[in-house]
Structure formats: structure tokens, C-alpha cells
Coordinates of C-alpha atoms in Angstrom, one line a residue:
Chain A
M1 CA -16.3 -28.6 56.7
N2 CA -15.5 -26.5 59.6
W3 CA -13.4 -23.9 57.7
F4 CA -16.1 -23.5 55.1
Q5 CA -18.7 -22.8 57.6
E6 CA -16.3 -20.3 59.2
L7 CA -16.0 -18.5 55.9
L8 CA -19.8 -18.3 55.5
A9 CA -20.1 -16.8 59.0
N10 CA -17.6 -14.1 58.1
P11 CA -19.6 -10.9 57.3
A12 CA -16.6 -9.4 55.6
L13 CA -17.0 -12.1 52.9
T14 CA -20.7 -12.4 52.8
E15 CA -21.7 -8.7 53.0
A16 CA -18.7 -6.4 52.4
L17 CA -17.1 -8.4 49.5
P18 CA -20.1 -8.4 47.1
E19 CA -20.5 -4.7 47.7
A20 CA -16.8 -4.1 47.1
L21 CA -17.0 -6.2 43.9
V22 CA -19.8 -4.1 42.6
E23 CA -17.9 -0.9 43.4
T24 CA -14.9 -2.2 41.5
L25 CA -17.0 -3.1 38.5
V26 CA -18.6 0.4 38.6
M27 CA -15.2 2.1 38.7
V28 CA -13.8 -0.1 35.9
G29 CA -17.0 0.3 33.9
I30 CA -17.4 4.0 34.1
A31 CA -13.7 4.9 33.9
G32 CA -13.4 2.3 31.1
V33 CA -16.0 4.0 29.0
F34 CA -14.5 7.5 29.5
T35 CA -10.9 6.2 28.9
L36 CA -11.9 4.4 25.7
V37 CA -13.8 7.4 24.3
I38 CA -11.2 10.1 25.3
G39 CA -8.2 7.8 24.5
L40 CA -9.6 6.8 21.1
A41 CA -10.1 10.5 20.2
L42 CA -6.7 11.5 21.4
G43 CA -5.0 8.6 19.6
V44 CA -6.7 9.4 16.3
I45 CA -5.8 13.0 16.6
L46 CA -2.2 12.1 17.4
H47 CA -2.0 9.8 14.4
V48 CA -3.7 12.2 12.0
T49 CA -1.7 15.3 13.0
A50 CA 1.7 13.5 12.9
P51 CA 4.2 14.6 10.2
G52 CA 3.2 12.8 7.1
G53 CA -0.2 12.0 8.5
L54 CA -3.6 12.7 6.9
R55 CA -3.7 16.3 8.2
P56 CA -0.3 17.2 9.7
V57 CA -0.6 19.9 12.3
S58 CA 2.7 20.0 14.0
W59 CA 2.0 22.3 17.0
L60 CA -1.1 20.2 18.0
H61 CA 0.8 17.0 17.6
V62 CA 3.7 18.2 19.7
L63 CA 1.4 19.7 22.4
L64 CA -0.8 16.6 22.7
S65 CA 2.2 14.3 22.7
A66 CA 3.8 16.4 25.5
V67 CA 0.6 16.4 27.6
I68 CA 0.3 12.6 27.2
N69 CA 3.9 12.0 28.2
V70 CA 3.7 14.2 31.3
T71 CA 0.5 12.5 32.5
R72 CA 2.0 9.1 31.8
S73 CA 5.2 9.9 33.7
I74 CA 3.3 10.6 36.9
P75 CA 2.9 7.3 38.9
Y76 CA -0.8 6.6 39.4
A77 CA -0.4 6.5 43.2
I78 CA 0.7 10.2 43.1
L79 CA -1.6 11.3 40.4
M80 CA -4.7 10.1 42.3
V81 CA -3.7 12.1 45.4
A82 CA -2.7 15.2 43.4
L83 CA -6.1 15.2 41.6
I84 CA -8.2 15.2 44.9
P85 CA -9.0 19.0 44.7
F86 CA -9.8 18.7 41.0
T87 CA -12.1 15.7 41.6
A88 CA -13.9 17.5 44.5
W89 CA -14.5 20.5 42.2
L90 CA -15.7 18.3 39.3
V91 CA -18.0 15.8 41.0
G92 CA -18.6 17.5 44.3
T93 CA -16.8 14.8 46.4
S94 CA -13.4 13.1 46.4
I95 CA -14.8 9.9 48.1
G96 CA -16.4 6.9 46.5
P97 CA -16.3 5.0 43.3
I98 CA -17.6 7.8 41.1
A99 CA -15.0 10.2 42.4
A100 CA -12.3 7.6 41.7
C101 CA -13.3 7.4 38.1
V102 CA -11.9 10.9 37.5
S103 CA -8.4 10.1 38.4
L104 CA -8.7 6.6 36.8
T105 CA -9.7 8.1 33.5
I106 CA -7.0 10.8 33.6
G107 CA -4.5 8.1 34.6
T108 CA -5.3 5.6 31.8
A109 CA -6.7 7.6 28.9
P110 CA -3.2 8.8 27.8
F111 CA -1.9 5.3 28.0
F112 CA -4.7 4.1 25.8
A113 CA -4.2 7.0 23.4
R114 CA -0.6 5.8 22.8
L115 CA -1.8 2.2 22.2
V116 CA -4.4 3.5 19.7
E117 CA -1.7 5.6 17.9
T118 CA 0.6 2.6 17.6
S119 CA -2.3 0.4 16.3
L120 CA -3.2 3.0 13.7
R121 CA 0.4 3.3 12.6
E122 CA 0.4 -0.3 11.7
V123 CA -2.1 0.1 9.0
P124 CA 0.1 0.0 5.8
S125 CA 0.5 3.4 4.1
G126 CA -0.4 1.7 0.8
T127 CA -3.8 0.9 2.0
V128 CA -4.3 4.6 3.0
D129 CA -2.9 5.7 -0.4
A130 CA -5.4 3.4 -2.1
A131 CA -8.3 5.0 -0.2
R132 CA -7.0 8.5 -1.0
V133 CA -6.7 7.6 -4.7
M134 CA -10.3 6.4 -4.7
G135 CA -11.4 9.9 -3.6
S136 CA -12.1 9.3 0.1
T137 CA -12.3 12.3 2.4
R138 CA -10.1 12.3 5.5
G139 CA -13.1 11.5 7.7
Q140 CA -13.9 8.5 5.5
I141 CA -10.3 7.3 5.7
V142 CA -10.4 7.4 9.5
R143 CA -13.8 5.8 9.8
K144 CA -13.8 3.3 7.0
V145 CA -10.1 2.5 6.6
L146 CA -7.9 3.3 9.6
L147 CA -10.2 2.2 12.5
P148 CA -11.6 -1.0 10.8
E149 CA -8.1 -2.0 9.6
A150 CA -6.6 -1.5 13.0
M151 CA -9.5 -3.2 14.8
P152 CA -7.6 -6.3 16.0
G153 CA -4.9 -4.1 17.5
L154 CA -7.4 -1.7 19.0
V155 CA -9.4 -4.5 20.7
A156 CA -6.1 -5.9 22.2
S157 CA -5.3 -2.4 23.4
I158 CA -8.7 -2.1 25.0
T159 CA -8.1 -5.4 26.8
T160 CA -4.7 -4.3 28.1
T161 CA -6.2 -1.0 29.3
L162 CA -9.1 -2.6 31.1
V163 CA -6.7 -5.0 32.9
M164 CA -4.7 -2.0 34.0
L165 CA -7.8 -0.2 35.2
V166 CA -8.6 -3.2 37.4
G167 CA -5.2 -2.8 39.1
Y168 CA -5.5 1.0 39.3
S169 CA -9.0 0.8 40.8
A170 CA -7.6 -1.3 43.7
M171 CA -5.1 1.5 44.3
A172 CA -7.9 4.1 44.1
G173 CA -9.7 2.1 46.8
L174 CA -7.0 3.1 49.3
I175 CA -7.8 6.8 49.2
G176 CA -11.6 6.4 49.5
G177 CA -12.6 5.0 46.1
G178 CA -14.0 1.8 47.7
G179 CA -14.0 -1.5 46.0
L180 CA -11.9 -4.6 46.3
G181 CA -8.7 -2.6 47.0
R182 CA -10.1 -1.0 50.1
L183 CA -11.7 -4.3 51.3
A184 CA -8.3 -6.1 51.1
Y185 CA -6.6 -3.2 52.9
N186 CA -9.2 -2.7 55.6
Y187 CA -9.9 -6.4 56.4
G188 CA -6.9 -8.3 55.1
Y189 CA -4.1 -5.9 56.1
Q190 CA -5.4 -3.9 59.1
R191 CA -7.5 -6.7 60.7
F192 CA -5.2 -9.6 59.7
D193 CA -8.2 -11.4 58.1
T194 CA -6.2 -13.7 55.7
A195 CA -9.4 -15.2 54.3
V196 CA -10.5 -11.8 52.9
M197 CA -7.1 -11.1 51.5
I198 CA -7.0 -14.4 49.6
A199 CA -10.6 -14.1 48.5
T200 CA -9.9 -10.6 47.1
I201 CA -6.8 -11.8 45.2
V202 CA -8.8 -14.8 43.8
I203 CA -11.6 -12.5 42.6
M204 CA -9.1 -10.1 41.0
V205 CA -7.3 -12.9 39.2
I206 CA -10.7 -14.2 37.9
L207 CA -11.7 -10.7 36.8
V208 CA -8.5 -10.1 34.9
Q209 CA -8.6 -13.6 33.3
L210 CA -12.2 -13.0 32.2
I211 CA -11.3 -9.7 30.6
Q212 CA -8.3 -11.2 28.8
W213 CA -10.3 -14.2 27.6
V214 CA -13.2 -12.1 26.2
G215 CA -10.7 -9.7 24.6
D216 CA -8.8 -12.5 22.9
R217 CA -12.0 -14.0 21.6
I218 CA -13.1 -10.7 20.1
V219 CA -9.6 -10.1 18.5
R220 CA -9.9 -13.5 16.8
A221 CA -13.4 -12.7 15.6
V222 CA -12.4 -9.3 14.0
D223 CA -9.0 -10.3 12.7
H224 CA -9.2 -11.1 9.0
R225 CA -5.5 -10.6 8.2
Chain B
M1 CA -6.7 10.9 -23.5
I2 CA -4.0 11.6 -21.0
S3 CA -1.8 14.6 -21.6
I4 CA 1.2 15.3 -19.4
R5 CA 3.0 18.6 -20.0
D6 CA 6.4 19.5 -18.7
L7 CA 5.8 17.8 -15.4
R8 CA 8.5 18.5 -12.8
K9 CA 8.8 17.3 -9.2
V10 CA 11.6 18.6 -7.0
Y11 CA 12.0 17.2 -3.4
R12 CA 13.9 19.0 -0.8
Q13 CA 16.2 16.8 1.2
G14 CA 17.6 19.2 3.8
E15 CA 19.7 21.7 1.9
R16 CA 19.8 19.6 -1.2
E17 CA 17.2 19.6 -4.0
V18 CA 16.4 16.3 -5.6
V19 CA 14.9 16.5 -9.1
A20 CA 12.7 13.4 -9.3
L21 CA 10.9 14.3 -12.5
D22 CA 12.6 16.6 -14.9
G23 CA 10.1 17.8 -17.4
I24 CA 7.9 14.9 -18.5
D25 CA 6.0 15.3 -21.7
L26 CA 3.6 12.5 -22.7
T27 CA 0.4 12.1 -24.6
V28 CA -1.5 8.8 -24.4
P29 CA -4.5 8.6 -26.9
T30 CA -7.8 7.2 -25.7
G31 CA -7.9 3.4 -25.8
A32 CA -4.1 3.0 -25.9
V33 CA -2.2 0.8 -23.5
H34 CA 1.0 2.7 -22.8
G35 CA 3.9 1.3 -20.9
I36 CA 6.3 3.4 -18.9
I37 CA 9.5 1.4 -18.2
G38 CA 12.5 2.3 -16.2
H39 CA 14.7 0.7 -13.6
S40 CA 14.4 1.5 -9.9
G41 CA 15.2 5.2 -9.1
A42 CA 14.2 6.4 -12.6
G43 CA 11.3 8.3 -11.1
K44 CA 8.5 5.8 -11.7
S45 CA 7.0 6.0 -8.2
T46 CA 7.1 9.8 -8.2
L47 CA 5.4 9.8 -11.5
V48 CA 2.6 7.6 -10.2
R49 CA 2.2 9.8 -7.1
C50 CA 2.0 12.9 -9.3
L51 CA -0.5 11.4 -11.8
T52 CA -2.8 10.4 -8.9
L53 CA -2.2 13.7 -7.2
L54 CA -1.1 11.9 -4.0
D55 CA 1.8 14.4 -4.4
R56 CA 1.4 17.8 -6.0
P57 CA 3.8 18.3 -8.9
T58 CA 6.2 21.2 -8.6
S59 CA 5.2 22.5 -12.0
G60 CA 3.6 21.3 -15.2
S61 CA 0.2 19.8 -15.8
V62 CA -1.7 16.5 -16.0
S63 CA -5.0 16.5 -17.8
I64 CA -7.5 13.8 -18.6
D65 CA -9.8 14.3 -21.5
G66 CA -8.9 18.0 -21.5
S67 CA -9.6 18.8 -17.9
D68 CA -6.5 19.7 -15.9
L69 CA -6.1 17.7 -12.6
S70 CA -3.0 19.4 -11.4
T71 CA -4.7 22.8 -10.9
A72 CA -7.8 21.3 -9.2
A73 CA -8.7 22.9 -5.8
D74 CA -8.6 20.6 -2.8
R75 CA -12.4 20.3 -3.0
D76 CA -12.4 19.1 -6.6
L77 CA -9.4 16.9 -6.0
L78 CA -11.7 14.1 -4.7
Q79 CA -13.7 14.2 -7.9
A80 CA -10.6 14.4 -10.1
R81 CA -9.1 11.4 -8.5
R82 CA -12.2 9.3 -9.2
R83 CA -11.5 9.7 -12.9
I84 CA -8.4 7.6 -12.5
G85 CA -8.7 3.9 -11.5
M86 CA -5.5 2.7 -9.9
V87 CA -4.1 -0.8 -9.6
F88 CA -1.3 -1.2 -7.1
Q89 CA 1.6 -3.7 -7.0
H90 CA 0.3 -5.3 -3.8
A91 CA -3.4 -4.7 -4.5
N92 CA -3.7 -2.8 -1.2
L93 CA -7.0 -4.2 -0.4
L94 CA -8.8 -3.6 3.0
D95 CA -8.2 -6.7 5.0
S96 CA -11.2 -6.0 7.3
R97 CA -13.6 -6.1 4.4
T98 CA -14.9 -9.0 2.2
V99 CA -14.1 -9.0 -1.5
L100 CA -17.5 -7.5 -2.2
G101 CA -17.0 -4.8 0.4
N102 CA -13.6 -3.9 -1.1
V103 CA -15.0 -3.5 -4.6
A104 CA -18.0 -1.5 -3.3
Y105 CA -15.7 0.9 -1.3
P106 CA -15.2 3.5 -4.1
L107 CA -19.0 3.6 -4.5
E108 CA -19.5 3.9 -0.7
V109 CA -17.3 7.0 -0.5
T110 CA -19.3 8.7 -3.3
G111 CA -22.5 8.0 -1.3
Q112 CA -24.3 5.5 -3.5
D113 CA -27.0 3.5 -1.8
K114 CA -26.2 0.0 -0.6
A115 CA -28.4 -1.9 -3.2
A116 CA -26.8 0.0 -6.1
R117 CA -23.3 -0.5 -5.0
T118 CA -23.7 -4.2 -4.2
A119 CA -25.2 -4.8 -7.7
R120 CA -22.4 -2.9 -9.3
A121 CA -19.7 -4.7 -7.3
R122 CA -21.2 -8.1 -8.2
E123 CA -21.1 -7.1 -11.9
L124 CA -17.4 -6.0 -11.6
L125 CA -16.5 -9.2 -9.9
G126 CA -18.1 -11.1 -12.8
L127 CA -16.0 -9.0 -15.1
V128 CA -12.7 -10.2 -13.4
G129 CA -14.0 -13.8 -13.0
L130 CA -14.3 -13.8 -9.2
E131 CA -18.1 -13.9 -8.8
D132 CA -17.8 -16.9 -6.4
Y133 CA -15.6 -15.2 -4.0
E134 CA -17.6 -12.2 -2.9
S135 CA -17.8 -13.1 0.8
S136 CA -14.2 -14.2 1.1
Y137 CA -11.6 -12.0 2.8
P138 CA -8.5 -10.9 1.0
S139 CA -6.2 -13.0 3.2
Q140 CA -8.1 -16.1 1.9
L141 CA -7.2 -15.3 -1.8
S142 CA -4.1 -16.0 -3.9
G143 CA -1.9 -13.0 -5.1
G144 CA -3.5 -13.2 -8.5
Q145 CA -7.0 -13.2 -7.2
R146 CA -6.2 -10.3 -4.9
Q147 CA -5.0 -8.4 -7.9
R148 CA -8.2 -9.2 -9.8
V149 CA -10.2 -7.7 -6.9
G150 CA -7.9 -4.7 -7.0
I151 CA -8.7 -4.3 -10.7
A152 CA -12.4 -4.7 -10.1
R153 CA -12.2 -2.0 -7.4
A154 CA -10.3 0.3 -9.7
L155 CA -13.1 0.1 -12.3
A156 CA -15.9 0.7 -9.8
S157 CA -16.1 4.5 -10.2
D158 CA -16.2 4.2 -14.1
P159 CA -12.8 5.8 -14.6
R160 CA -11.6 7.0 -18.0
V161 CA -8.0 6.0 -17.2
L162 CA -6.6 2.9 -15.6
L163 CA -3.2 3.5 -14.0
C164 CA -1.3 0.3 -13.1
D165 CA 1.7 0.6 -10.9
E166 CA 3.9 -2.6 -11.2
P167 CA 0.6 -4.6 -11.4
T168 CA 2.4 -8.0 -11.8
S169 CA 5.7 -7.5 -10.0
A170 CA 4.6 -9.5 -7.0
L171 CA 3.2 -12.3 -9.0
D172 CA 4.6 -15.5 -10.5
P173 CA 4.9 -15.8 -14.3
A174 CA 1.7 -17.8 -15.0
T175 CA -0.4 -15.5 -12.9
T176 CA 1.3 -12.5 -14.4
D177 CA 0.1 -13.4 -17.9
G178 CA -3.4 -13.9 -16.6
I179 CA -3.5 -10.5 -15.1
L180 CA -2.0 -8.8 -18.1
E181 CA -4.5 -10.5 -20.4
L182 CA -7.3 -9.2 -18.2
I183 CA -6.0 -5.7 -18.3
R184 CA -5.7 -5.8 -22.1
D185 CA -9.1 -7.3 -22.4
L186 CA -10.8 -4.7 -20.2
S187 CA -9.1 -1.9 -22.1
D188 CA -10.5 -3.3 -25.3
R189 CA -14.0 -3.9 -24.0
L190 CA -14.4 -0.7 -21.9
G191 CA -12.4 1.6 -24.2
L192 CA -10.1 2.5 -21.2
T193 CA -6.9 4.3 -21.6
V194 CA -4.3 2.3 -19.7
V195 CA -0.9 3.4 -18.4
V196 CA 1.3 0.6 -17.1
I197 CA 4.3 1.4 -15.0
T198 CA 6.8 -1.4 -14.8
H199 CA 10.4 -2.4 -14.7
E200 CA 9.8 -5.6 -16.7
M201 CA 9.9 -5.5 -20.5
H202 CA 7.8 -8.7 -20.5
V203 CA 4.8 -6.6 -19.4
V204 CA 5.3 -4.1 -22.2
K205 CA 5.6 -6.8 -24.9
K206 CA 2.6 -8.6 -23.7
I207 CA 0.0 -5.8 -23.6
C208 CA 1.3 -2.4 -24.6
T209 CA 0.7 -0.6 -27.9
S210 CA 3.2 2.1 -27.1
V211 CA 6.1 2.6 -24.6
S212 CA 8.3 5.3 -23.0
L213 CA 11.6 4.8 -21.4
L214 CA 12.0 6.8 -18.1
D215 CA 15.5 7.5 -17.0
R216 CA 16.6 10.0 -14.3
G217 CA 13.3 11.8 -14.3
R218 CA 13.1 12.2 -18.1
I219 CA 11.4 10.3 -20.9
V220 CA 14.5 9.5 -23.1
E221 CA 12.9 7.3 -25.7
G222 CA 9.3 6.4 -26.7
G223 CA 6.7 5.8 -29.3
A224 CA 4.6 3.0 -30.8
L225 CA 5.9 -0.4 -29.9
T226 CA 6.8 -1.5 -33.5
E227 CA 8.3 2.0 -34.1
V228 CA 10.7 1.9 -31.1
A229 CA 11.5 -1.8 -31.7
S230 CA 12.7 -1.0 -35.3
D231 CA 14.9 1.8 -34.1
L232 CA 18.1 -0.2 -34.2
G233 CA 20.6 0.8 -31.6
S234 CA 18.1 2.4 -29.2
R235 CA 17.8 1.2 -25.7
L236 CA 14.2 0.2 -26.0
S237 CA 14.9 -1.8 -29.1
A238 CA 17.8 -3.6 -27.4
A239 CA 15.4 -4.4 -24.5
L240 CA 12.4 -5.3 -26.7
L241 CA 14.4 -7.6 -29.0
P242 CA 17.2 -8.9 -26.9
L243 CA 19.8 -11.2 -28.4
P244 CA 20.9 -14.3 -26.5
E245 CA 24.4 -14.1 -24.9
A246 CA 26.8 -14.6 -27.8
A247 CA 30.5 -15.7 -27.8
L248 CA 32.3 -12.9 -29.8
D249 CA 35.0 -15.4 -30.9
T250 CA 35.7 -13.8 -34.3
A251 CA 38.3 -11.6 -35.7
G252 CA 36.0 -10.2 -38.3
S253 CA 33.7 -7.2 -37.9
L254 CA 30.3 -7.4 -36.3
V255 CA 27.1 -6.3 -38.0
E256 CA 23.7 -6.0 -36.2
V257 CA 20.7 -6.6 -38.5
L258 CA 17.0 -6.1 -37.9
G259 CA 14.4 -7.4 -40.3
Q260 CA 10.8 -6.4 -39.9
G261 CA 7.6 -7.9 -41.5
P262 CA 8.4 -9.8 -44.8
A263 CA 12.1 -9.1 -44.4
A264 CA 12.0 -11.0 -41.1
D265 CA 11.0 -14.2 -42.9
V266 CA 14.1 -14.3 -45.3
P267 CA 17.3 -15.7 -43.9
V268 CA 19.6 -12.7 -43.9
S269 CA 22.8 -14.8 -44.2
A270 CA 21.5 -16.3 -47.5
V271 CA 20.7 -12.8 -48.8
I272 CA 24.3 -11.7 -48.1
K273 CA 25.8 -14.8 -49.7
D274 CA 23.7 -14.4 -52.8
R275 CA 24.9 -10.8 -53.3
F276 CA 28.6 -10.9 -52.1
G277 CA 29.5 -14.6 -52.5
H278 CA 31.0 -14.8 -49.1
G279 CA 29.2 -16.3 -46.1
V280 CA 28.6 -14.7 -42.7
R281 CA 28.4 -16.4 -39.4
V282 CA 25.3 -15.8 -37.3
L283 CA 26.6 -15.2 -33.7
A284 CA 23.2 -14.7 -32.2
G285 CA 19.6 -14.3 -33.4
S286 CA 16.0 -14.0 -32.2
V287 CA 12.7 -13.9 -33.9
E288 CA 9.7 -12.3 -32.1
D289 CA 6.3 -11.0 -32.8
L290 CA 5.6 -7.5 -31.3
A291 CA 2.1 -6.0 -31.6
G292 CA 1.4 -8.4 -34.5
V293 CA 4.6 -7.6 -36.5
R294 CA 7.4 -10.1 -36.8
F295 CA 10.9 -9.0 -36.0
A296 CA 14.1 -10.9 -36.8
H297 CA 17.2 -9.6 -35.0
H298 CA 20.6 -11.0 -35.8
L299 CA 24.2 -10.4 -34.8
L300 CA 26.5 -11.4 -37.7
A301 CA 30.2 -11.9 -38.0
L302 CA 31.7 -11.0 -41.4
P303 CA 34.8 -13.0 -42.6
D304 CA 38.1 -11.7 -41.2
G305 CA 39.5 -9.0 -43.5
A306 CA 36.2 -8.1 -45.1
D307 CA 36.8 -4.5 -44.0
D308 CA 39.7 -4.1 -46.5
R309 CA 37.8 -5.2 -49.5
T310 CA 35.4 -3.2 -51.7
D311 CA 32.6 -5.7 -50.8
G312 CA 33.5 -5.2 -47.1
T313 CA 31.5 -4.3 -44.0
E314 CA 30.3 -0.9 -45.3
A315 CA 29.1 -2.4 -48.5
V316 CA 27.2 -5.1 -46.7
V317 CA 25.5 -2.6 -44.3
A318 CA 24.6 -0.3 -47.2
F319 CA 23.2 -3.3 -49.2
L320 CA 21.1 -4.5 -46.3
E321 CA 19.7 -1.0 -45.6
Q322 CA 18.7 -0.7 -49.3
N323 CA 16.9 -4.0 -49.1
G324 CA 14.5 -3.2 -46.2
Y325 CA 16.7 -4.2 -43.3
R326 CA 18.1 -2.0 -40.5
A327 CA 21.8 -2.7 -40.2
A328 CA 24.8 -1.2 -38.5
Q329 CA 28.4 -2.1 -37.8
R330 CA 29.0 -2.7 -34.1
T331 CA 32.0 -2.8 -31.8
R332 CA 32.3 -5.4 -29.1
T333 CA 31.7 -2.8 -26.5
Q334 CA 28.4 -1.7 -28.2
V335 CA 27.2 -5.3 -28.2
E336 CA 28.0 -5.7 -24.6
T337 CA 26.3 -2.4 -23.7
A338 CA 23.1 -3.6 -25.5
Q339 CA 23.2 -6.8 -23.5
G340 CA 23.4 -4.8 -20.3
T341 CA 20.5 -2.5 -21.3
A342 CA 18.4 -5.6 -22.1
Q343 CA 19.2 -7.1 -18.7
D344 CA 18.6 -3.7 -16.9
L345 CA 15.1 -3.4 -18.3
G346 CA 14.2 -7.0 -17.7
G347 CA 14.1 -8.0 -21.4
A348 CA 17.1 -10.3 -21.4
Q349 CA 16.5 -13.9 -22.4

């Protein structure tokens, strides 16, 4: 049991690791909420304003689509560095988990918006026609038809987005976001502490598995197709 | 009453203009069950979309009980649409809602409170015989049951008109008859005006009181079912009263005869033999009841050389016409064309 006692004596694991885990969860949690709200709104607007949509507005659709594509084509590692001045202006600092949420949200919301758009597009046009014939307003069609009918796809998209956020949050750790990413870098890489490196990887794997498992359970519960 | 006046719909396809509806005129009296039949590409789907105002017609008007839907402003459009209940080919139910939730949907969008719409939805489910399925999801139902839910939902907003777009085209024959009987029964009980759009003559025969033939965006034939059936030589008549495939192995001339009502019960070949003394061969025949009237439709071959005699083909045709039959001499091509028409409109046997 020598190795186990050694692990327990390592302050990087007993003190820094729980702290880093909390920071990661804070980043994923806060950025997750913002991503879902902003991405959902953008995705709905994209779908509704598309040609042949409920309320076609071609300039808005083209503009939004272009902005989303530009954001998505910038690798997150570059985006988070490029956004440092904007982050400092917005939250007063560019260091720490809260600051990291700014670039995390901007990095993942457009991705999620595209997933939302794809899910909404899978609702059969006949179903939307039926709702229109029954005298539904556009708002009612979005709230009572499009979103509920697309729910299984939306939940699956949320799962994918959260998993991606876990990965991005580790990257954000490198430039001062904190969390498991920085822990692995500082201890595992710079101090050659293999135990911390392995522990971080194990926790990340468990976190992602947990998100995926919960997501799949919810999809099954809401899927009546 | 539905009244359609000079309805036109023109689509732009790049530089080209496609005329999907080319001046439709149609009046369907209250309580009637009217069939609109046509093969694919005739303009049926466009007509449905214009009647429900999913698409705005290019010109012309659609009015229900005297109020014009086609000129309604966007704000009134929602109200206008609620006056038409629509039944779709694939039911188009919301998969995320239970059967009860689906039927209650039209009431939800008009802002009725929950207790009222649940009570009304239950009542409608009773009407279509699905009271035990209210908490099932559409994916748990058979095609026929889904269509019944679709019909219940269409009736939720108390429409004056029920518009059925290929209501049974996705169903098997036994289920089809059940759904058609339900539509007919509801029309009788609730005094609904029903318009059924279909490519199958079976549907028209089963429930319609009148029918129109849609072809290339125009209504080319139409009227009460018995009236169009007795119009010998028309396309609707050929499709409503199709003859079995006949071997035209005769050198003599061909005569098509249609007997209606009492005339349908007398064997036409015996009538001819009594008068002219020469027999005729029956090449094909069918007897059918349409809207409560019996029709006997025959294709006869006169003896070879009958044309050259004074009691020849013309005399036989004239005699039959005088005695309450509809009769006409036919060429082989005409007989084959009629067969083709019957097949085209899903009426062939």
C-alpha cells in the first residue's frame, strides 16, 4: 500500500485537484448555461429566417450564418487568446474561471446554434403545415411544435456541446482560466508529476462519461418517435 | 357552403411561369361530400394549399359560408384557417404529444383553458372511437388509428368544412373503408361540408355525393355522382364504372351501353334480341351501385356485317337510346382509351 499512501501525501492531489475540479465545473456550468441560451436563440432565428422558413428574412439569415461560420472557423486556442482584451473589458479581468467563460461561450455558442438549426430542420414540414392550418401563430409554432418535436435532437446536441466545453475548458486553463487543464499542465507537465497527470485524465474521462450517460437517458425519456 | 371562383395559382420557376391552377370554379353546397380526383401533377396539392391559405392564390377567391378567405388580412388569417378542419395523408400528428394533447392542440392555440379543452378532446376521441387511447403516443398507434386522431383534431375547432387531402392513400384497404365510413358518418351527424382530394376512384365511390375531375389545373368534368356516371363516354364515367379487360376478338362493331335504375335490371342482350331478332355478344359488363342507384355497363359486339343492314349498328343504338339506355358505337381505340382512363384514376377492376 506504499503507492497509495504516497498519493494521499501528495498535496497536488489532495488540495489542488479538488479545487481545480470545482473550477472546471464552474466554467462548464456557467459557460454551458450561456451557450445553451444564446445558441438556442441563434439556432431558432437561423431556422425561422431561412428561405422557406416561418418568417424568411434573408439578410438576417445570411448575416447570422456568416458570423457563425467565421467564429466557428477560428480554432479555440487562438480565439481565447484573441479575446483577452474583450474579456478584460467585459468582466474586469482576463484571469480565472469566470473570465474563461467569456471565450468559452463565444467559442461554443455558434457550434450549438448550428446543431439546434439542424435539429429543427428535421421536424417534418407536414407537421409545421398542420400547425399552421390549425391557426397557430409563429411564436406558438416555435414553442409548441418545433422545439418539443425536436427535443430528442436538441438534448443530444446539448450533450455534445457540454462534452466539447469540458475539452475547451481544459485549454482555457492554460491561459489563466484555472481548472483541471492548468493542474495537468502545471503539475503533470512542468513538474513531471505523472500521478497528477493520470488523475486529471481519469477525472476528465469520468466527467465526459457522466455527461454522455445523463444526456442519453434524457434523450430516451423525451423521445416518443 | 364552399365557393371557389376563378382560382389561379402561378409559380415562378426561374424565368419560366408554371400555371398550377388555371381558373378553378367550384361550388360545394353545405352538407355535401365532394371528391376532387386527379392523377399526380394535376394540381391537387396546390389546390389544397390554396384552400387552406398555406399558399396565397395568384388570383380568384375562396369563400366559406359567404366570407372570403383569400382577401383576409394576415391577422384574420388565423381565424379564417380555423374555419377549415384539415385531414392530412400522413395524419401529421405531433410525436411529442399524447393523443389527447394532439386533439387539444387547436384549442390550446385559441387560448381555451385546460379543463375545457381536455373535456372537448375526450368528447372528440369518443366520436372517432379512440377513447381508450388518450394517453398513448402517436408512434404507438396503427396508421388507421393515427388518422382517426387526425380527424378528431381537425374537428376540434368546430370547423364548417372538413378538407381531406388523400386521407386514405397511406392505409391498407380494410382500414381505408373504416376511415371513409367515419368521414361520411361525421359529415351526416355534424352537417359538415366535406371536400376529399384523392387519386383513387374507390374513395369517391365510397363516400362522395359529387365529384370533379382535375386535370392540368382545370376542372374538366364534374357534377353529382349519378349524373357524371351516366354521362357515357366521359372520363369520370369510364373511371366510375370501369369495364373488365375485354378481348376484342370480333369483326363486328362495338356498342357501349349504360343502363341506369330499372333499365339496369333488364338484360340488354335480351332486349336487343327481342327487337331485332339477332343476338349480340357481351364482351364485358359490370353492375354497380353508386349513391344508391344501380348502373349496368356493357360492351357489346354486334354480329359481323350488322353495319350494312337496315337493322344495323345505328338502328340498335337509336333503339337503345329510345328505351332508356345510354348507348354509343365505339372504335377499338376508344375502348382502350376508356380502359386507360379508368386505370389512371384508380377505378380499374
